[in-house]
Coordinates of C-alpha atoms and ligand atoms in Angstrom, one line a residue:
M1149 CA 0.0 0.0 0.0
W1150 CA 2.7 2.5 1.0
W1151 CA 4.7 1.5 -2.1
F1152 CA 1.7 2.2 -4.2
L1153 CA 1.1 5.6 -2.6
T1154 CA 4.7 6.7 -2.9
I1155 CA 4.9 5.7 -6.6
S1156 CA 1.7 7.5 -7.4
L1157 CA 2.9 10.6 -5.6
L1158 CA 6.2 10.6 -7.4
T1159 CA 4.5 10.2 -10.7
L1160 CA 2.2 13.1 -9.9
L1161 CA 5.1 15.4 -8.8
Y1162 CA 7.0 14.4 -12.0
Y1163 CA 4.1 15.5 -14.2
I1164 CA 3.6 18.8 -12.3
W1165 CA 7.3 19.5 -12.6
Q1166 CA 7.2 18.9 -16.3
K1167 CA 4.1 21.1 -16.9
Q1168 CA 5.6 24.0 -14.8
G1169 CA 8.8 23.9 -16.9
S1170 CA 6.8 24.1 -20.1
M1171 CA 4.7 27.2 -19.3
G1172 CA 4.5 29.5 -22.3
K1173 CA 6.6 27.2 -24.4
K1174 CA 5.5 24.9 -27.1
Y1175 CA 6.8 21.4 -27.0
L1176 CA 6.8 18.6 -29.6
I1177 CA 4.3 15.8 -29.3
C1178 CA 5.9 13.3 -27.0
M1179 CA 5.4 9.5 -26.7
P1180 CA 4.0 8.4 -23.4
H1181 CA 6.6 8.1 -20.7
L1182 CA 7.1 7.2 -17.1
P1183 CA 9.6 8.5 -14.6
I1184 CA 13.1 6.9 -14.8
L1185 CA 12.1 4.4 -17.6
G1186 CA 10.9 7.2 -19.9
S1187 CA 9.2 5.9 -23.0
L1188 CA 11.0 2.6 -23.1
P1189 CA 8.1 0.5 -21.8
Y1190 CA 6.0 1.8 -24.7
M1191 CA 8.5 1.1 -27.4
N1192 CA 8.8 -1.8 -29.7
F1193 CA 12.3 -3.4 -30.0
H1194 CA 11.6 -5.9 -32.7
D1195 CA 12.2 -3.6 -35.6
P1196 CA 15.6 -1.8 -36.1
A1197 CA 15.3 1.7 -34.6
H1198 CA 15.3 3.5 -38.0
V1199 CA 12.4 1.4 -39.2
Y1200 CA 10.5 1.8 -36.0
F1201 CA 10.9 5.6 -35.9
T1202 CA 9.7 5.7 -39.5
K1203 CA 6.6 3.7 -38.6
L1204 CA 5.9 6.1 -35.6
K1205 CA 5.5 8.9 -38.1
E1206 CA 2.0 7.8 -38.7
K1207 CA 1.1 8.3 -35.0
Y1208 CA 3.2 11.2 -33.8
G1209 CA 4.0 13.1 -37.0
N1210 CA 7.3 13.9 -38.7
T1211 CA 9.1 15.3 -35.7
F1212 CA 8.3 14.0 -32.3
A1213 CA 9.8 13.5 -28.9
F1214 CA 10.3 10.6 -26.6
W1215 CA 12.2 9.9 -23.4
M1216 CA 15.1 7.5 -23.8
G1217 CA 15.1 6.6 -20.1
P1218 CA 15.9 9.9 -18.4
Q1219 CA 17.0 11.5 -21.6
Y1220 CA 14.7 13.8 -23.6
S1221 CA 15.2 12.9 -27.3
V1222 CA 13.7 14.0 -30.6
V1223 CA 13.3 12.0 -33.8
V1224 CA 13.4 14.0 -37.1
N1225 CA 11.7 12.0 -40.0
H1226 CA 11.4 14.7 -42.6
F1227 CA 14.1 16.5 -44.7
S1228 CA 12.9 20.1 -44.0
A1229 CA 13.2 19.8 -40.2
A1230 CA 16.5 17.8 -40.7
K1231 CA 17.9 20.7 -42.8
E1232 CA 16.9 23.1 -40.0
V1233 CA 18.8 21.0 -37.5
L1234 CA 21.8 20.2 -39.5
L1235 CA 22.2 23.4 -41.6
K1236 CA 20.2 26.4 -40.6
K1237 CA 20.7 25.9 -36.9
G1238 CA 23.7 23.6 -37.5
K1239 CA 25.8 25.2 -34.8
D1240 CA 23.2 24.9 -32.1
F1241 CA 22.8 21.2 -32.8
A1242 CA 26.4 20.4 -33.6
S1243 CA 27.2 18.6 -30.3
R1244 CA 27.1 14.9 -29.4
P1245 CA 25.6 13.2 -26.4
R1246 CA 28.1 11.6 -24.1
M1247 CA 27.5 7.9 -23.9
V1248 CA 29.2 5.1 -22.1
T1249 CA 30.2 3.2 -25.3
T1250 CA 31.4 6.2 -27.3
D1251 CA 33.3 7.4 -24.2
I1252 CA 35.2 4.1 -24.1
L1253 CA 36.0 4.3 -27.9
S1254 CA 37.0 8.0 -27.8
G1255 CA 38.9 8.1 -24.6
S1256 CA 36.1 10.2 -22.9
G1257 CA 35.1 12.3 -25.9
K1258 CA 38.3 12.9 -27.7
G1259 CA 38.7 12.7 -31.5
I1260 CA 36.2 14.3 -33.9
A1261 CA 33.3 11.9 -34.5
F1262 CA 31.8 11.5 -31.0
S1263 CA 33.2 14.6 -29.3
E1264 CA 31.2 17.5 -28.0
Y1265 CA 31.0 20.8 -29.9
G1266 CA 33.6 23.4 -28.9
P1267 CA 37.0 24.9 -29.8
Q1268 CA 38.8 21.6 -29.4
W1269 CA 36.5 19.7 -31.8
R1270 CA 36.7 22.6 -34.2
M1271 CA 40.5 22.7 -34.2
Y1272 CA 40.9 18.9 -34.8
R1273 CA 38.2 18.9 -37.5
K1274 CA 39.9 21.8 -39.3
L1275 CA 43.2 19.9 -39.2
V1276 CA 41.7 16.8 -40.6
Q1277 CA 39.8 18.8 -43.3
S1278 CA 43.0 20.6 -44.4
S1279 CA 44.8 17.2 -44.7
F1280 CA 41.9 16.0 -46.8
S1281 CA 42.2 19.0 -49.1
L1282 CA 45.8 18.2 -49.7
L1283 CA 44.6 15.0 -51.3
K1284 CA 41.8 16.8 -53.1
D1285 CA 44.1 19.4 -54.6
G1286 CA 46.6 16.8 -55.7
S1287 CA 43.8 14.5 -56.7
Q1288 CA 46.3 12.7 -59.0
K1289 CA 47.9 11.4 -55.8
L1290 CA 44.6 10.3 -54.5
E1291 CA 43.8 8.6 -57.8
K1292 CA 47.1 6.8 -57.9
L1293 CA 46.5 5.6 -54.3
I1294 CA 43.0 4.2 -55.0
C1295 CA 43.9 2.7 -58.4
Q1296 CA 46.9 0.8 -56.8
E1297 CA 44.5 -0.8 -54.3
A1298 CA 41.8 -1.4 -57.0
N1299 CA 44.5 -3.2 -59.0
T1300 CA 45.4 -5.5 -56.0
L1301 CA 41.7 -6.1 -55.4
C1302 CA 41.1 -7.1 -59.0
K1303 CA 44.1 -9.5 -58.9
S1304 CA 42.8 -11.2 -55.8
L1305 CA 39.3 -11.5 -57.3
A1306 CA 40.8 -12.9 -60.5
A1307 CA 42.8 -15.5 -58.5
A1308 CA 39.6 -17.0 -57.2
Q1309 CA 37.9 -16.7 -60.6
G1310 CA 35.1 -19.1 -61.3
K1311 CA 34.9 -20.2 -57.7
I1312 CA 32.3 -19.1 -55.3
Q1313 CA 33.7 -16.4 -53.0
D1314 CA 32.8 -13.9 -50.4
P1315 CA 34.6 -10.7 -51.5
A1316 CA 34.3 -9.1 -48.1
T1317 CA 37.9 -9.5 -47.0
D1318 CA 39.5 -8.4 -50.3
I1319 CA 37.2 -5.3 -50.4
F1320 CA 37.9 -4.5 -46.8
L1321 CA 41.7 -4.8 -47.4
A1322 CA 41.4 -2.4 -50.4
S1323 CA 39.5 0.3 -48.5
S1324 CA 41.7 -0.2 -45.4
N1325 CA 44.8 0.3 -47.4
V1326 CA 43.6 3.6 -49.0
I1327 CA 42.9 5.1 -45.6
C1328 CA 46.0 3.5 -44.1
Q1329 CA 48.1 5.3 -46.7
F1330 CA 46.2 8.5 -46.0
C1331 CA 46.7 8.3 -42.2
F1332 CA 50.2 6.6 -42.0
S1333 CA 51.6 6.2 -45.5
S1334 CA 51.7 2.4 -45.0
S1335 CA 49.6 -0.5 -46.1
W1336 CA 49.0 -4.2 -45.3
N1337 CA 49.0 -7.5 -47.0
K1338 CA 46.1 -9.8 -46.7
D1339 CA 47.9 -12.2 -44.4
D1340 CA 49.5 -9.6 -42.1
E1341 CA 48.7 -10.3 -38.5
D1342 CA 47.9 -6.7 -37.8
F1343 CA 45.4 -6.6 -40.6
E1344 CA 43.6 -9.6 -39.2
I1345 CA 43.6 -8.1 -35.7
M1346 CA 42.2 -4.8 -37.1
M1347 CA 39.4 -6.5 -39.1
D1348 CA 38.4 -8.4 -36.0
Y1349 CA 38.4 -5.6 -33.5
S1350 CA 36.7 -3.2 -35.9
N1351 CA 33.9 -5.7 -36.4
N1352 CA 33.5 -6.1 -32.7
I1353 CA 33.4 -2.3 -32.1
L1354 CA 30.6 -2.1 -34.6
K1355 CA 28.7 -4.9 -32.9
T1356 CA 28.8 -3.1 -29.5
L1357 CA 29.0 0.7 -30.1
C1358 CA 26.2 3.2 -29.9
K1359 CA 23.5 0.5 -30.2
D1360 CA 21.2 2.3 -27.7
S1361 CA 22.0 -0.6 -25.5
L1362 CA 20.8 -0.2 -21.9
V1363 CA 24.2 0.9 -20.7
D1364 CA 24.0 4.0 -23.0
I1365 CA 20.7 4.9 -21.4
F1366 CA 21.4 4.1 -17.8
P1367 CA 25.2 4.5 -17.3
W1368 CA 25.1 2.8 -13.8
I1369 CA 24.5 -0.5 -15.6
Q1370 CA 28.2 -0.6 -16.4
L1371 CA 28.8 -1.4 -12.7
F1372 CA 27.4 -4.9 -13.4
P1373 CA 29.2 -7.5 -15.5
N1374 CA 28.4 -6.9 -19.1
K1375 CA 29.6 -9.1 -22.0
D1376 CA 29.2 -6.5 -24.7
L1377 CA 31.0 -3.8 -22.8
A1378 CA 33.9 -6.2 -22.0
L1379 CA 34.1 -7.0 -25.8
L1380 CA 34.1 -3.3 -26.6
K1381 CA 36.8 -2.5 -24.1
D1382 CA 39.0 -5.4 -25.3
S1383 CA 38.6 -4.3 -28.9
V1384 CA 39.4 -0.6 -28.1
T1385 CA 42.5 -1.7 -26.3
L1386 CA 43.6 -3.7 -29.3
R1387 CA 42.9 -0.7 -31.5
N1388 CA 44.8 1.7 -29.3
E1389 CA 47.8 -0.5 -29.2
L1390 CA 47.8 -0.6 -33.0
L1391 CA 47.4 3.1 -33.3
K1392 CA 50.2 3.8 -30.7
K1393 CA 52.5 1.5 -32.7
K1394 CA 51.8 3.6 -35.8
L1395 CA 52.3 6.8 -33.9
E1396 CA 55.8 5.7 -32.5
I1397 CA 56.9 4.7 -36.0
Q1398 CA 55.7 8.0 -37.5
K1399 CA 57.3 10.1 -34.7
E1400 CA 60.7 8.5 -35.5
K1401 CA 60.3 9.3 -39.2
F1402 CA 58.8 12.7 -38.7
N1403 CA 60.3 15.6 -40.7
I1404 CA 58.6 18.9 -40.4
D1405 CA 59.5 19.9 -44.0
S1406 CA 57.8 16.9 -45.5
V1407 CA 54.3 16.3 -44.2
N1408 CA 53.0 13.3 -46.0
N1409 CA 50.0 12.0 -44.2
L1410 CA 47.3 12.8 -41.6
L1411 CA 49.5 11.7 -38.7
D1412 CA 52.3 14.0 -39.9
A1413 CA 49.9 16.9 -40.2
L1414 CA 48.7 16.4 -36.6
L1415 CA 52.3 16.0 -35.3
K1416 CA 53.2 19.2 -37.0
A1417 CA 50.3 21.0 -35.5
K1418 CA 51.4 19.7 -32.1
L1419 CA 54.9 21.2 -32.6
D1420 CA 53.4 24.5 -33.8
S1421 CA 51.1 24.6 -30.8
D1422 CA 54.1 24.1 -28.4
N1423 CA 54.9 27.7 -29.2
P1424 CA 53.7 29.6 -26.1
L1425 CA 52.6 32.5 -28.2
V1426 CA 49.9 30.5 -29.9
Q1427 CA 46.8 30.3 -27.8
E1428 CA 45.0 27.2 -29.0
P1429 CA 43.5 24.2 -27.3
E1430 CA 46.3 21.8 -26.3
I1431 CA 47.3 19.1 -28.7
T1432 CA 48.1 15.9 -27.0
D1433 CA 49.2 12.4 -28.2
E1434 CA 46.0 11.0 -27.0
H1435 CA 43.9 13.5 -28.9
I1436 CA 46.0 12.8 -32.0
L1437 CA 45.4 9.1 -31.6
M1438 CA 41.7 9.4 -31.2
T1439 CA 41.4 11.7 -34.2
V1440 CA 43.3 9.4 -36.4
G1441 CA 41.4 6.5 -35.0
D1442 CA 38.1 8.0 -36.0
I1443 CA 39.2 8.8 -39.6
F1444 CA 40.8 5.4 -39.9
G1445 CA 37.8 3.6 -38.5
A1446 CA 35.4 5.5 -40.7
G1447 CA 37.4 4.9 -43.8
V1448 CA 37.7 1.2 -43.1
E1449 CA 34.1 0.4 -42.2
T1450 CA 32.1 2.6 -44.5
T1451 CA 33.5 2.3 -48.0
S1452 CA 33.9 -1.4 -48.0
T1453 CA 30.3 -1.8 -46.8
V1454 CA 28.9 0.4 -49.6
V1455 CA 30.9 -1.4 -52.3
R1456 CA 29.4 -4.7 -51.0
W1457 CA 25.9 -3.2 -51.0
C1458 CA 26.4 -2.0 -54.6
I1459 CA 27.5 -5.5 -55.7
A1460 CA 24.5 -7.1 -53.9
F1461 CA 22.1 -4.8 -55.6
L1462 CA 23.7 -5.5 -59.0
L1463 CA 23.3 -9.2 -58.4
H1464 CA 19.6 -8.5 -57.8
H1465 CA 19.4 -6.3 -60.9
P1466 CA 21.7 -7.8 -63.6
Q1467 CA 20.2 -5.4 -66.2
V1468 CA 21.6 -2.4 -64.3
K1469 CA 25.0 -4.1 -64.2
E1470 CA 24.8 -4.7 -68.0
E1471 CA 24.0 -1.0 -68.6
I1472 CA 27.0 0.1 -66.5
Q1473 CA 29.3 -2.3 -68.4
K1474 CA 28.0 -1.2 -71.8
E1475 CA 28.9 2.3 -70.8
I1476 CA 32.3 1.3 -69.6
D1477 CA 32.9 -0.6 -72.8
Q1478 CA 31.9 2.4 -74.9
K1479 CA 33.6 5.2 -73.0
I1480 CA 36.8 3.4 -71.7
G1481 CA 37.0 0.0 -73.5
F1482 CA 39.6 -2.5 -72.4
G1483 CA 42.8 -0.5 -73.5
R1484 CA 43.1 1.3 -70.2
T1485 CA 41.8 1.2 -66.6
P1486 CA 39.2 3.7 -65.3
V1487 CA 40.4 7.1 -63.8
L1488 CA 38.6 9.7 -61.7
S1489 CA 37.9 12.0 -64.7
D1490 CA 35.7 9.2 -66.1
R1491 CA 33.1 10.1 -63.5
N1492 CA 31.2 12.5 -65.7
Q1493 CA 31.2 9.8 -68.4
L1494 CA 30.0 6.7 -66.5
L1495 CA 26.6 8.1 -65.6
H1496 CA 25.0 4.7 -65.0
L1497 CA 27.7 3.8 -62.5
E1498 CA 27.4 7.1 -60.7
S1499 CA 23.6 7.0 -60.6
T1500 CA 23.8 3.4 -59.2
I1501 CA 26.1 4.6 -56.4
R1502 CA 23.8 7.4 -55.6
E1503 CA 20.8 5.1 -55.5
V1504 CA 22.6 2.6 -53.2
L1505 CA 23.5 5.4 -50.8
R1506 CA 19.8 6.4 -50.8
I1507 CA 18.2 3.0 -50.4
R1508 CA 20.8 1.7 -47.8
P1509 CA 22.3 4.8 -46.1
V1510 CA 25.6 4.0 -44.4
A1511 CA 24.3 5.5 -41.1
P1512 CA 20.5 5.3 -41.1
L1513 CA 20.2 7.5 -38.0
L1514 CA 23.5 9.4 -38.6
I1515 CA 25.4 9.7 -35.3
P1516 CA 23.0 11.3 -32.7
H1517 CA 23.3 15.1 -32.5
M1518 CA 22.8 17.1 -29.3
A1519 CA 21.6 20.6 -28.7
W1520 CA 24.4 22.4 -26.7
T1521 CA 22.2 25.4 -26.1
D1522 CA 18.5 26.1 -25.7
T1523 CA 17.1 26.3 -29.3
S1524 CA 14.1 25.3 -31.4
I1525 CA 12.9 23.3 -34.3
G1526 CA 10.2 25.3 -36.1
E1527 CA 8.0 26.7 -33.4
Y1528 CA 8.9 24.0 -30.9
T1529 CA 11.3 24.6 -28.0
I1530 CA 14.3 22.3 -27.8
P1531 CA 16.0 22.5 -24.4
K1532 CA 19.8 22.3 -24.1
G1533 CA 21.0 18.7 -23.9
T1534 CA 18.2 17.2 -26.1
R1535 CA 19.4 14.3 -28.2
I1536 CA 18.4 14.5 -31.8
Y1537 CA 18.1 11.4 -34.1
I1538 CA 18.0 12.4 -37.7
N1539 CA 16.2 9.5 -39.4
L1540 CA 17.9 9.4 -42.8
W1541 CA 16.1 6.1 -43.5
S1542 CA 12.8 7.8 -43.3
I1543 CA 14.1 10.8 -45.3
H1544 CA 15.5 8.6 -48.1
H1545 CA 12.3 6.5 -48.2
D1546 CA 9.8 9.3 -48.0
P1547 CA 6.9 8.4 -50.4
T1548 CA 6.0 12.1 -50.7
Q1549 CA 9.5 12.8 -52.2
W1550 CA 10.4 9.5 -53.8
N1551 CA 8.4 7.6 -56.3
E1552 CA 8.2 3.9 -55.1
P1553 CA 11.0 4.5 -52.5
E1554 CA 11.5 0.8 -51.8
R1555 CA 12.4 0.1 -55.5
F1556 CA 16.0 0.2 -56.6
M1557 CA 15.9 2.6 -59.5
P1558 CA 19.3 4.2 -60.3
E1559 CA 17.6 6.1 -63.2
R1560 CA 15.9 8.5 -60.7
F1561 CA 19.3 10.2 -60.5
L1562 CA 19.4 10.8 -64.3
D1563 CA 17.5 13.4 -66.2
K1564 CA 14.8 12.5 -68.8
N1565 CA 17.3 12.0 -71.6
K1566 CA 19.5 9.9 -69.4
D1567 CA 22.5 12.1 -70.2
Q1568 CA 22.9 14.1 -67.1
L1569 CA 23.2 13.3 -63.4
I1570 CA 20.7 14.9 -61.1
I1571 CA 19.6 15.0 -57.5
P1572 CA 15.8 14.7 -58.0
N1573 CA 14.7 16.3 -54.7
A1574 CA 16.0 17.7 -51.4
S1575 CA 15.2 14.6 -49.3
Y1576 CA 18.7 13.2 -49.8
F1577 CA 21.9 13.7 -47.9
P1578 CA 23.8 10.4 -47.5
F1579 CA 26.8 12.1 -45.9
G1580 CA 24.8 14.2 -43.5
S1581 CA 25.0 18.0 -43.8
G1582 CA 26.2 21.1 -41.9
P1583 CA 29.1 21.4 -39.5
R1584 CA 29.2 17.7 -38.8
V1585 CA 29.0 16.6 -42.4
C1586 CA 31.2 13.7 -43.3
V1587 CA 34.8 15.0 -43.7
G1588 CA 35.7 12.0 -46.0
E1589 CA 32.9 12.4 -48.5
F1590 CA 35.3 13.3 -51.4
L1591 CA 37.6 10.3 -50.6
A1592 CA 34.6 8.0 -50.2
R1593 CA 33.0 9.0 -53.5
S1594 CA 36.3 8.6 -55.3
E1595 CA 36.9 5.2 -53.8
L1596 CA 33.4 3.9 -54.5
F1597 CA 33.6 5.0 -58.2
L1598 CA 37.0 3.7 -58.9
F1599 CA 36.7 0.3 -57.1
L1600 CA 33.4 -0.4 -58.8
A1601 CA 34.5 0.8 -62.2
W1602 CA 37.6 -1.4 -62.0
I1603 CA 35.7 -4.4 -60.9
L1604 CA 32.9 -4.0 -63.5
Q1605 CA 35.3 -3.3 -66.4
R1606 CA 37.0 -6.6 -65.7
F1607 CA 34.5 -9.0 -64.2
D1608 CA 31.1 -10.4 -64.6
L1609 CA 29.5 -10.8 -61.2
E1610 CA 27.1 -13.7 -60.9
V1611 CA 24.9 -15.3 -58.4
P1612 CA 26.4 -18.7 -57.1
D1613 CA 25.2 -21.9 -58.8
D1614 CA 22.6 -22.5 -56.1
G1615 CA 21.0 -19.3 -57.2
E1616 CA 21.0 -17.7 -53.7
L1617 CA 20.8 -14.0 -53.9
P1618 CA 22.3 -11.7 -51.2
S1619 CA 19.9 -10.6 -48.5
L1620 CA 19.1 -6.9 -48.7
D1621 CA 17.9 -6.7 -45.1
G1622 CA 21.1 -5.5 -43.4
L1623 CA 22.3 -5.4 -39.8
S1624 CA 21.6 -2.2 -38.1
G1625 CA 24.1 -0.4 -35.9
V1626 CA 26.1 2.8 -36.2
V1627 CA 26.9 1.5 -39.7
F1628 CA 24.2 -0.3 -41.6
Q1629 CA 26.1 -3.5 -42.5
I1630 CA 25.3 -6.0 -45.2
I1631 CA 24.8 -9.6 -44.3
P1632 CA 27.8 -11.6 -45.8
F1633 CA 27.0 -13.2 -49.2
K1634 CA 28.8 -15.1 -51.8
L1635 CA 29.1 -14.6 -55.6
K1636 CA 30.8 -16.0 -58.6
V1637 CA 33.4 -13.7 -60.3
K1638 CA 34.3 -14.3 -64.0
L1639 CA 36.8 -12.4 -66.1
R1640 CA 34.9 -10.8 -69.0
K1641 CA 35.6 -12.0 -72.5
G1642 CA 36.6 -8.6 -73.8
W1643 CA 39.1 -8.2 -70.9
R1644 CA 40.6 -11.7 -71.5
E1645 CA 41.0 -11.0 -75.2
A1646 CA 42.6 -7.6 -74.6
E1647 CA 45.0 -9.2 -72.1
L1648 CA 46.0 -11.9 -74.6
S1649 CA 46.6 -9.4 -77.4
A1650 CA 48.7 -7.1 -75.1
Ligands
LIG1865 C1 34.3 1.9 -36.8 C2 35.2 0.9 -36.0 C3 36.4 1.6 -35.4 O1 37.4 1.0 -35.3 C4 36.3 3.0 -35.2 C5 35.3 3.8 -35.5 C6 35.2 5.2 -35.1 C7 34.7 6.1 -36.2 C8 33.3 5.6 -36.7 C9 33.5 4.2 -37.2 C10 34.0 3.2 -36.1 C11 32.1 3.7 -37.8 C12 31.6 4.7 -38.8 C13 31.4 6.1 -38.3 C14 32.8 6.5 -37.8 C15 32.6 8.0 -37.6 C16 31.7 8.4 -38.8 C17 31.2 7.2 -39.4 C18 30.4 6.1 -37.2 C19 33.0 3.0 -35.0 C20 29.7 7.3 -39.8 O2 29.0 8.2 -39.4 C21 29.1 6.3 -40.7

């Protein structure tokens, strides 16, 4: 009886407290919620979060609130509010919530992906951005780097020609080596121990990070034994050891007059900032490691996943694959390998990549944003500290913007005459937008284009003899992964003939 009375009284006080705080302000429609547990008892955990939030649109509208345990959170399902959050008021919303899992990965909020908004984040982001522009300006260097890896990738695929294979490791190696060259000017072989360790820990980090697991909602849960958290901690330790090893090697080789990679650029910035006249946030080895770790992790996990999604969709839609190959044959032939400047020629390939990024966005909920100041979305008050989930899935599958959004139709990114690439509407931003937009977008797009162009010029990709098509369901998490699949790779007749006559 006493229990019952106490709980009823607490609930009543909670609602009065909430109402008082909201006088004169307009708040978003909110899912039902209880003290402490928030809206969790009312939520369905069968669907992946991005799908569930999309379904809730029917009931609560495009932008609505819910309580993730004790945390006031907002879901944005429509592009216009998303643009307001990411671009128009981008600065207000440019922070990140601190979570137990991302704190473990980022050494308590260091680096650039999961760190809070502020001068420190801005400085590291700028340093990374300027290192990327070095690559962009000398895009021949970038091109050479990617083509070298595309060449190794094609050789490995050819070696297992005619057999049934899962191309995941070879593609992962190729994208890892591009980012490894960018970060450290080094690369791995397929059988290097460090490469295997990296592939393993990276996969385990993805399995356990930022999954809205209970520990990210109620941090005190970490006091109890937790298998996932232990796996994450072990994986992060392995990652940090590997990064430290790279940092030590780079420090020995470091020459201030020849900055060749991201780590060099950060080490140089550290030296410059040792000057007591320069008043900048401090640059420490740990911050450098976490920043490189983010770029490296992002480069490794995202591109290889998208290349595999593209291959999976092409196995489902062989006519699209044929169209791409027809265009490659016409515009490039077999006399030379594809280069970046072919991008404005191979419209079918480009439109396919755009469509894959639409229908299976790399990060369907982006990384959660956080308002670091009191602000608003439209007429609704958003208090400081609110978590914002931008539902890219819903934005990319919005039936009011996209005709038959569930259908794979690369031609939606071509104009009527099919001779020009277009973005048909504003409900599309696969790399995010605003201050937190993906820093590696240019590198990612270049890699996707070159890897796929090299593969499709040389090979026919076929479903294995048992006819099993890849699943297009995916595994949700901070990266929307594809379920492993197998395929048969065959050298194309034209390529073989060209090789023989060379
Ligand atoms: C992958 C695994 C790893 O070793 C390190 C990282 C840190 C950066 C993460 C990356 C992860 C996954 C993809 C992320 C990236 C930052 C930006 C990128 C989340 C967890 C995306 O937004 C898709």
